[in-house]
Coordinates of C-alpha atoms and ligand atoms in Angstrom, one line a residue:
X56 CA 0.0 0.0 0.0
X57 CA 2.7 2.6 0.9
X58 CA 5.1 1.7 -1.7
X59 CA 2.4 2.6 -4.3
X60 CA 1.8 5.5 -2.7
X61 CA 5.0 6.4 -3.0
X62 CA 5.2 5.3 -6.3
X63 CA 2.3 7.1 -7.3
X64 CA 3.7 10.4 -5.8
X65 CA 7.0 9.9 -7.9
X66 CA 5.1 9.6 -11.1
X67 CA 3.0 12.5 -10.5
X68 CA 6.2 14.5 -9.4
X69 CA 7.8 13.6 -12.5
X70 CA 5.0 14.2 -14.8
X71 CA 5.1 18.2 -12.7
X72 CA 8.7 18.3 -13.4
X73 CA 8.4 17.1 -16.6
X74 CA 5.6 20.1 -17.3
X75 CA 7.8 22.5 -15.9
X76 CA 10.7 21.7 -17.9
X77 CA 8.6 21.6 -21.4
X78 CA 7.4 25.1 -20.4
X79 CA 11.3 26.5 -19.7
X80 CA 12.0 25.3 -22.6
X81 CA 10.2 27.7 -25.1
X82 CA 8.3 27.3 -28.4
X83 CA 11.3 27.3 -30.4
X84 CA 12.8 24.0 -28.7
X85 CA 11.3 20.7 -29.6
X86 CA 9.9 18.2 -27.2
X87 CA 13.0 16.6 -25.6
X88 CA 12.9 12.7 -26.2
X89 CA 10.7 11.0 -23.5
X90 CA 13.8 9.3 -21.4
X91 CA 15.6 13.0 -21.1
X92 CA 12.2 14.3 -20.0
X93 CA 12.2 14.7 -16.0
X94 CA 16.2 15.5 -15.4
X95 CA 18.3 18.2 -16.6
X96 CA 20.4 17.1 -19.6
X97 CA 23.4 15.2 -18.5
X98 CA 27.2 17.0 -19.1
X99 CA 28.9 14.7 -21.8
X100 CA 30.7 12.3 -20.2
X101 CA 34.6 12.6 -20.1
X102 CA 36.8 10.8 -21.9
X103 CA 38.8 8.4 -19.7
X104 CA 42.3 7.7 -21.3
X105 CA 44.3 4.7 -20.3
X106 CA 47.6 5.1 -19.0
X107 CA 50.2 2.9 -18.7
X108 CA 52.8 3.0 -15.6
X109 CA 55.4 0.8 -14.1
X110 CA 54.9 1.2 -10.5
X111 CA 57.9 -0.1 -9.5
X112 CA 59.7 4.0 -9.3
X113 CA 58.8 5.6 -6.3
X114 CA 58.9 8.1 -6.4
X115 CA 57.3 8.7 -9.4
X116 CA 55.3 5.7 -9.4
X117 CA 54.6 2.8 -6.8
X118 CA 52.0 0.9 -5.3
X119 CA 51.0 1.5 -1.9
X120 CA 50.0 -0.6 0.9
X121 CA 46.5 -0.8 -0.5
X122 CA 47.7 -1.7 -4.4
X123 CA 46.3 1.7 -5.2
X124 CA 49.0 3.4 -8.1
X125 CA 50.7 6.5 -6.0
X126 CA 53.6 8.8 -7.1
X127 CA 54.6 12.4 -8.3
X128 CA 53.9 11.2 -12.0
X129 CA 50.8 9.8 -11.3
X130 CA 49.8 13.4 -9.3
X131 CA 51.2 15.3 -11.8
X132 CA 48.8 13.2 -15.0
X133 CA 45.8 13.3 -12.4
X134 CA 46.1 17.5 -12.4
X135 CA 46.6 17.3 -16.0
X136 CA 43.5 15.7 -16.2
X137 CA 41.6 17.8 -14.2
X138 CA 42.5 21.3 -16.1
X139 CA 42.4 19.7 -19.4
X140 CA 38.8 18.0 -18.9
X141 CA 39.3 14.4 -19.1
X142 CA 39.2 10.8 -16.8
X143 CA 42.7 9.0 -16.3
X144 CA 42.9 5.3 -15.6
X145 CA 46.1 4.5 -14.4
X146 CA 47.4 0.2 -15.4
X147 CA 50.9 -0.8 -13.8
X148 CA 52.5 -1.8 -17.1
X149 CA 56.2 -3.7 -16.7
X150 CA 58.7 -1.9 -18.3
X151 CA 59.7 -4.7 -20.8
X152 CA 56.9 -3.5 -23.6
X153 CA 55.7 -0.3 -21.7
X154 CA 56.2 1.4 -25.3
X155 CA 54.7 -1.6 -27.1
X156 CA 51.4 -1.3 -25.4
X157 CA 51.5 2.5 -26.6
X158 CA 52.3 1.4 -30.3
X159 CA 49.5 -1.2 -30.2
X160 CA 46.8 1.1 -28.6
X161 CA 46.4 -0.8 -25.5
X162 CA 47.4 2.3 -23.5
X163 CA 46.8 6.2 -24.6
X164 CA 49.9 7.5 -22.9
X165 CA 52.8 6.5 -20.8
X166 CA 53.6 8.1 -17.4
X167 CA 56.8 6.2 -16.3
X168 CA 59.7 8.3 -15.5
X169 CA 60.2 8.3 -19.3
X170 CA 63.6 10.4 -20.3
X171 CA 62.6 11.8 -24.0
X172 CA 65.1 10.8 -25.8
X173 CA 65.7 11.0 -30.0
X174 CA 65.8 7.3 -30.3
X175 CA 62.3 7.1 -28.9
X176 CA 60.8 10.1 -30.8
X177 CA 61.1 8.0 -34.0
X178 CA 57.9 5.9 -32.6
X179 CA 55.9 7.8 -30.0
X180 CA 55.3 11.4 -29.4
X181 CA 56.4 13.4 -26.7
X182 CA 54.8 16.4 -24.2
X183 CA 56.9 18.6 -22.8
X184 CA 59.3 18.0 -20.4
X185 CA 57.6 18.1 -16.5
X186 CA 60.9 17.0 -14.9
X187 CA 64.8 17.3 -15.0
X188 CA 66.5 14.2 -14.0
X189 CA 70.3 12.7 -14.7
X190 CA 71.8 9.4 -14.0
X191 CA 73.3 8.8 -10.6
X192 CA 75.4 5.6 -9.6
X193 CA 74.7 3.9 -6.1
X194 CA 77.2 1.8 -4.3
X195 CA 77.9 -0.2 -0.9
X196 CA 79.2 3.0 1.9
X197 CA 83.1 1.2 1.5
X198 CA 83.3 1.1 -2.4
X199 CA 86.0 3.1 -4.2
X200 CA 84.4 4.6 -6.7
X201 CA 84.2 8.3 -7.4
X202 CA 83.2 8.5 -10.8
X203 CA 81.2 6.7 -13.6
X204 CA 84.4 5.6 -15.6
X205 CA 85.3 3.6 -12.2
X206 CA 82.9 1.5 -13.6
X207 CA 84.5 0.1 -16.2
X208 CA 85.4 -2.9 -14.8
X209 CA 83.0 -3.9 -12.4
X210 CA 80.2 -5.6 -12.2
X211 CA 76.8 -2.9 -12.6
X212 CA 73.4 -3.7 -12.2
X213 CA 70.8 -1.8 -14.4
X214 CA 67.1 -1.5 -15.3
X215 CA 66.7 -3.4 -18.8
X216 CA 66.1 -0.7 -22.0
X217 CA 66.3 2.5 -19.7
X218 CA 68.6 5.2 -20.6
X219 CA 71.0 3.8 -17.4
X220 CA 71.4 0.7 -19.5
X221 CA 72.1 2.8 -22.2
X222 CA 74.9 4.9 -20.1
X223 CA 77.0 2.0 -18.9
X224 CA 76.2 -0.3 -22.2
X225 CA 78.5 2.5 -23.8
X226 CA 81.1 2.6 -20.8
X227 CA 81.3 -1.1 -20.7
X228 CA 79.8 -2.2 -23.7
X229 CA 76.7 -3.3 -25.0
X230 CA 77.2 -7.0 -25.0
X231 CA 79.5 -7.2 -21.3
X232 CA 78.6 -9.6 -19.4
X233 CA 79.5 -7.8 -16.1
X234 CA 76.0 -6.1 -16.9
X235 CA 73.0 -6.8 -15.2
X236 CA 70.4 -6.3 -16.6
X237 CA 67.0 -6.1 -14.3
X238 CA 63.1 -6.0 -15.2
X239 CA 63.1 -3.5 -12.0
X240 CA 65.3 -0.7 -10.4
X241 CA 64.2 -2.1 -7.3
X242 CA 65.9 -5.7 -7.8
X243 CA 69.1 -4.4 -9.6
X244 CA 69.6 -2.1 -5.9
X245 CA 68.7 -5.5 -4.2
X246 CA 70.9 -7.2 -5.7
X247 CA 73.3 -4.4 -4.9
X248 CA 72.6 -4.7 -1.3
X249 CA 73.0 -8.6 -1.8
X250 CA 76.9 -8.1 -3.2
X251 CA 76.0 -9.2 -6.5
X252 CA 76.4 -6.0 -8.6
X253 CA 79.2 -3.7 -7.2
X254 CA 76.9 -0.6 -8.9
X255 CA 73.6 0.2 -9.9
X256 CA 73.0 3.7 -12.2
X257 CA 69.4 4.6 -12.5
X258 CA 67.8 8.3 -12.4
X259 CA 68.6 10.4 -9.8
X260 CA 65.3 10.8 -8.1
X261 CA 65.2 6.8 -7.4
X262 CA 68.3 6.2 -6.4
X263 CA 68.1 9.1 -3.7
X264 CA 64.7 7.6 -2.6
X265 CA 65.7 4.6 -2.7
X266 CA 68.7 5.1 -0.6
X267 CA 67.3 7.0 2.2
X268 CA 64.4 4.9 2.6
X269 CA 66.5 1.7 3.1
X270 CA 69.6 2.7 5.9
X271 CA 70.0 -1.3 6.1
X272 CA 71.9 -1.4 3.1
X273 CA 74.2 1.1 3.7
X274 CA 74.4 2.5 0.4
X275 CA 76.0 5.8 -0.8
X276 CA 75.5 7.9 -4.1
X277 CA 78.1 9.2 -6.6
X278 CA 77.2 11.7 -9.1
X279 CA 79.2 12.6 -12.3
X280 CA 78.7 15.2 -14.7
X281 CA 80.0 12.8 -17.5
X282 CA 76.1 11.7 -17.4
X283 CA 73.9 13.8 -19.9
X284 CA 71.1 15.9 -18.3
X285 CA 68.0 14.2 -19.0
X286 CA 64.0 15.0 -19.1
X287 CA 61.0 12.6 -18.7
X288 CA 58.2 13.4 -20.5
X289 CA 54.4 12.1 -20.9
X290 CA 54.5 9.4 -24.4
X291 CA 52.1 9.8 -26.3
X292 CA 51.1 7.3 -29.8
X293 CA 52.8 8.8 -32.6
X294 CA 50.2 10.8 -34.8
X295 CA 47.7 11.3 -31.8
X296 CA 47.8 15.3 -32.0
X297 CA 44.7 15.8 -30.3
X298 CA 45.4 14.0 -27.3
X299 CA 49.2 16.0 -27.1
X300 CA 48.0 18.9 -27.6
X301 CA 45.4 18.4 -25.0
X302 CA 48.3 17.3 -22.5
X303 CA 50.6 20.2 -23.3
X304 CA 48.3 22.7 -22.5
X305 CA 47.2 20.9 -19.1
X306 CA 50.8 21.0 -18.5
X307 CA 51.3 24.5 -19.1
X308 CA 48.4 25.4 -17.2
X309 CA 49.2 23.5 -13.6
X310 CA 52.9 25.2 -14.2
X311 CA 51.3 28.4 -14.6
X312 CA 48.7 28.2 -11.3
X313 CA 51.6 26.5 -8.7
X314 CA 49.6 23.2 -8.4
X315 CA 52.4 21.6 -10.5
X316 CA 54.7 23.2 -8.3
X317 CA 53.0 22.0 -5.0
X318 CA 53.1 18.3 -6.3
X319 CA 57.0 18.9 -6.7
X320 CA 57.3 20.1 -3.2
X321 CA 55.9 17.4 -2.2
X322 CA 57.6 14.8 -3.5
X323 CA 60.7 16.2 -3.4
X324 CA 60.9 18.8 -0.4
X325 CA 62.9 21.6 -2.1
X326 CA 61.2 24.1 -4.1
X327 CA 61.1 24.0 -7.6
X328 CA 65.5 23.8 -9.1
X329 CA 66.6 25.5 -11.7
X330 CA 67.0 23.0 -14.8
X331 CA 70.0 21.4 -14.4
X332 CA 73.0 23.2 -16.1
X333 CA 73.9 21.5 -19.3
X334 CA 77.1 19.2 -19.3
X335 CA 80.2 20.8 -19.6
X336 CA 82.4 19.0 -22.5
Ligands
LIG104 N1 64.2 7.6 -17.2 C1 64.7 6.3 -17.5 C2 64.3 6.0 -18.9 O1 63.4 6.6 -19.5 C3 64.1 5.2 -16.6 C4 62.7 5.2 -16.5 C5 62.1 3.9 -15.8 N2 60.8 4.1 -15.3 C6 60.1 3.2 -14.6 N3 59.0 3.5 -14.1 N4 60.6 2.0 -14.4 O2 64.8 5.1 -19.5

């Protein structure tokens, strides 16, 4: 009995909104379709775009404790998002085919740490550069080493295909075995804590992490200027103008109102560095 009142009250409620609503609407306007009748017309929903991430970079991009994808990359995409007017769905992508699953259209962009480089730019586009980075070399508190060439003949640890592997496959040799290659730059700096690489180079921002949030290894850092200045940028599949162009100018826009700034100084404490000065040779 109540529950058709009620019903009864909703359809006559409906059938009042639905009056008012064809009487705001004018004599010019036709009759909206039946369904659209008794609620305002719905915004267009956003496009979501997929993006691919490998989570295994913090702090750029890691899982936390709840599997949730977390990191000043994924902050930075997210605010990109909001001032450009479009959904973001991060997927933790491993490394090994990251830009695969951009060529084949299984992701929309890449957020991953990713140095633009002139190699890559032959099969994916790039935004603009959101962050200065360099590579830095980690090693065990008693090694020797004070500079990358110190390298030469040891045994260095490095994250398969990322611009560290490219570094010390020209120092040592694309094909030396003393390399060690990894799938993440989290197991090559295990495996530097376990004594079996005597070095690991991987970006800056990582290794520093990385170092200060695991004491127990009793790590140190050694920088070199010998290592090119580097900047990640946002990949995008090559051709797909609309979508860059749509990320370039939600870039430009969170650099111009300080949010991206605030995401910096939060990840990274300091505010914002100059870019880092170009290397002297
Ligand atoms: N910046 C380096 C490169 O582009 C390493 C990036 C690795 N990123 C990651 N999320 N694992 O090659």
């Amino acid at each position: 009995m109540r529950s058709l009142t009620t019903r009864r009250f909703l359809q006559i409620a409906g059938l009042t909104a639905a009056g008012l609503l064809l009487a705001a609407c004018g004599k010019k306007e036709e009759a909206p379709a039946p369904a659209a009748v008794a609620s305002a017309p719905a915004p267009a929903p956003m496009k979501v775009y997929t993006v691919g991430t490998d989570a295994a970079y913090a702090p750029f991009e890691s899982q936390n404790e709840k599997g949730e994808i977390v990191g000043f990359d994924i902050e930075v995409v997210q605010a990109i998002a909001a001032k450009a007017g479009f959904e973001v769905k991060f997927i933790n992508t491993p490394w090994e085919g990251i830009f695969n699953s951009l060529g084949q259209g299984d992701r929309d962009m890449i957020v991953s740490a990713v140095t633009i480089t002139e190699e890559r730019k032959q099969t994916m586009d790039f935004s603009d550069p959101y962050f200065d980075a360099a590579q830095l070399i980690a090693v065990k508190e008693d090694s020797k080493v004070a500079k990358f060439a110190d390298l030469k003949k040891m045994k260095v640890g490095v994250q398969t295909g990322t611009t560290g592997d490219e570094a010390v496959s020209k120092l040592l040799g694309k094909t030396n075995t003393n390399i060690k290659r990894f799938e993440s730059t989290p197991l090559a700096l295990k495996e530097l804590e376990a004594g079996g690489v005597d070095a690991v180079v991987a970006d800056n921002g990582v290794v520093v992490h990385y170092v200060a949030n695991n004491p127990g290894g009793k790590f140190k850092t050694v920088a070199d200027t010998e290592f090119v200045p580097e900047q990640y940028g946002i990949a995008i599949k090559k051709g797909n103008t609309e979508l860059l162009a749509l990320v370039n100018k939600g870039l430009a826009d969170i650099k111009a109102d300080g949010t991206y700034a605030a995401i910096y100084s939060k990840y990274f404490g300091a505010p914002l560095a100059p870019p880092a000065p170009a290397a002297s040779k």
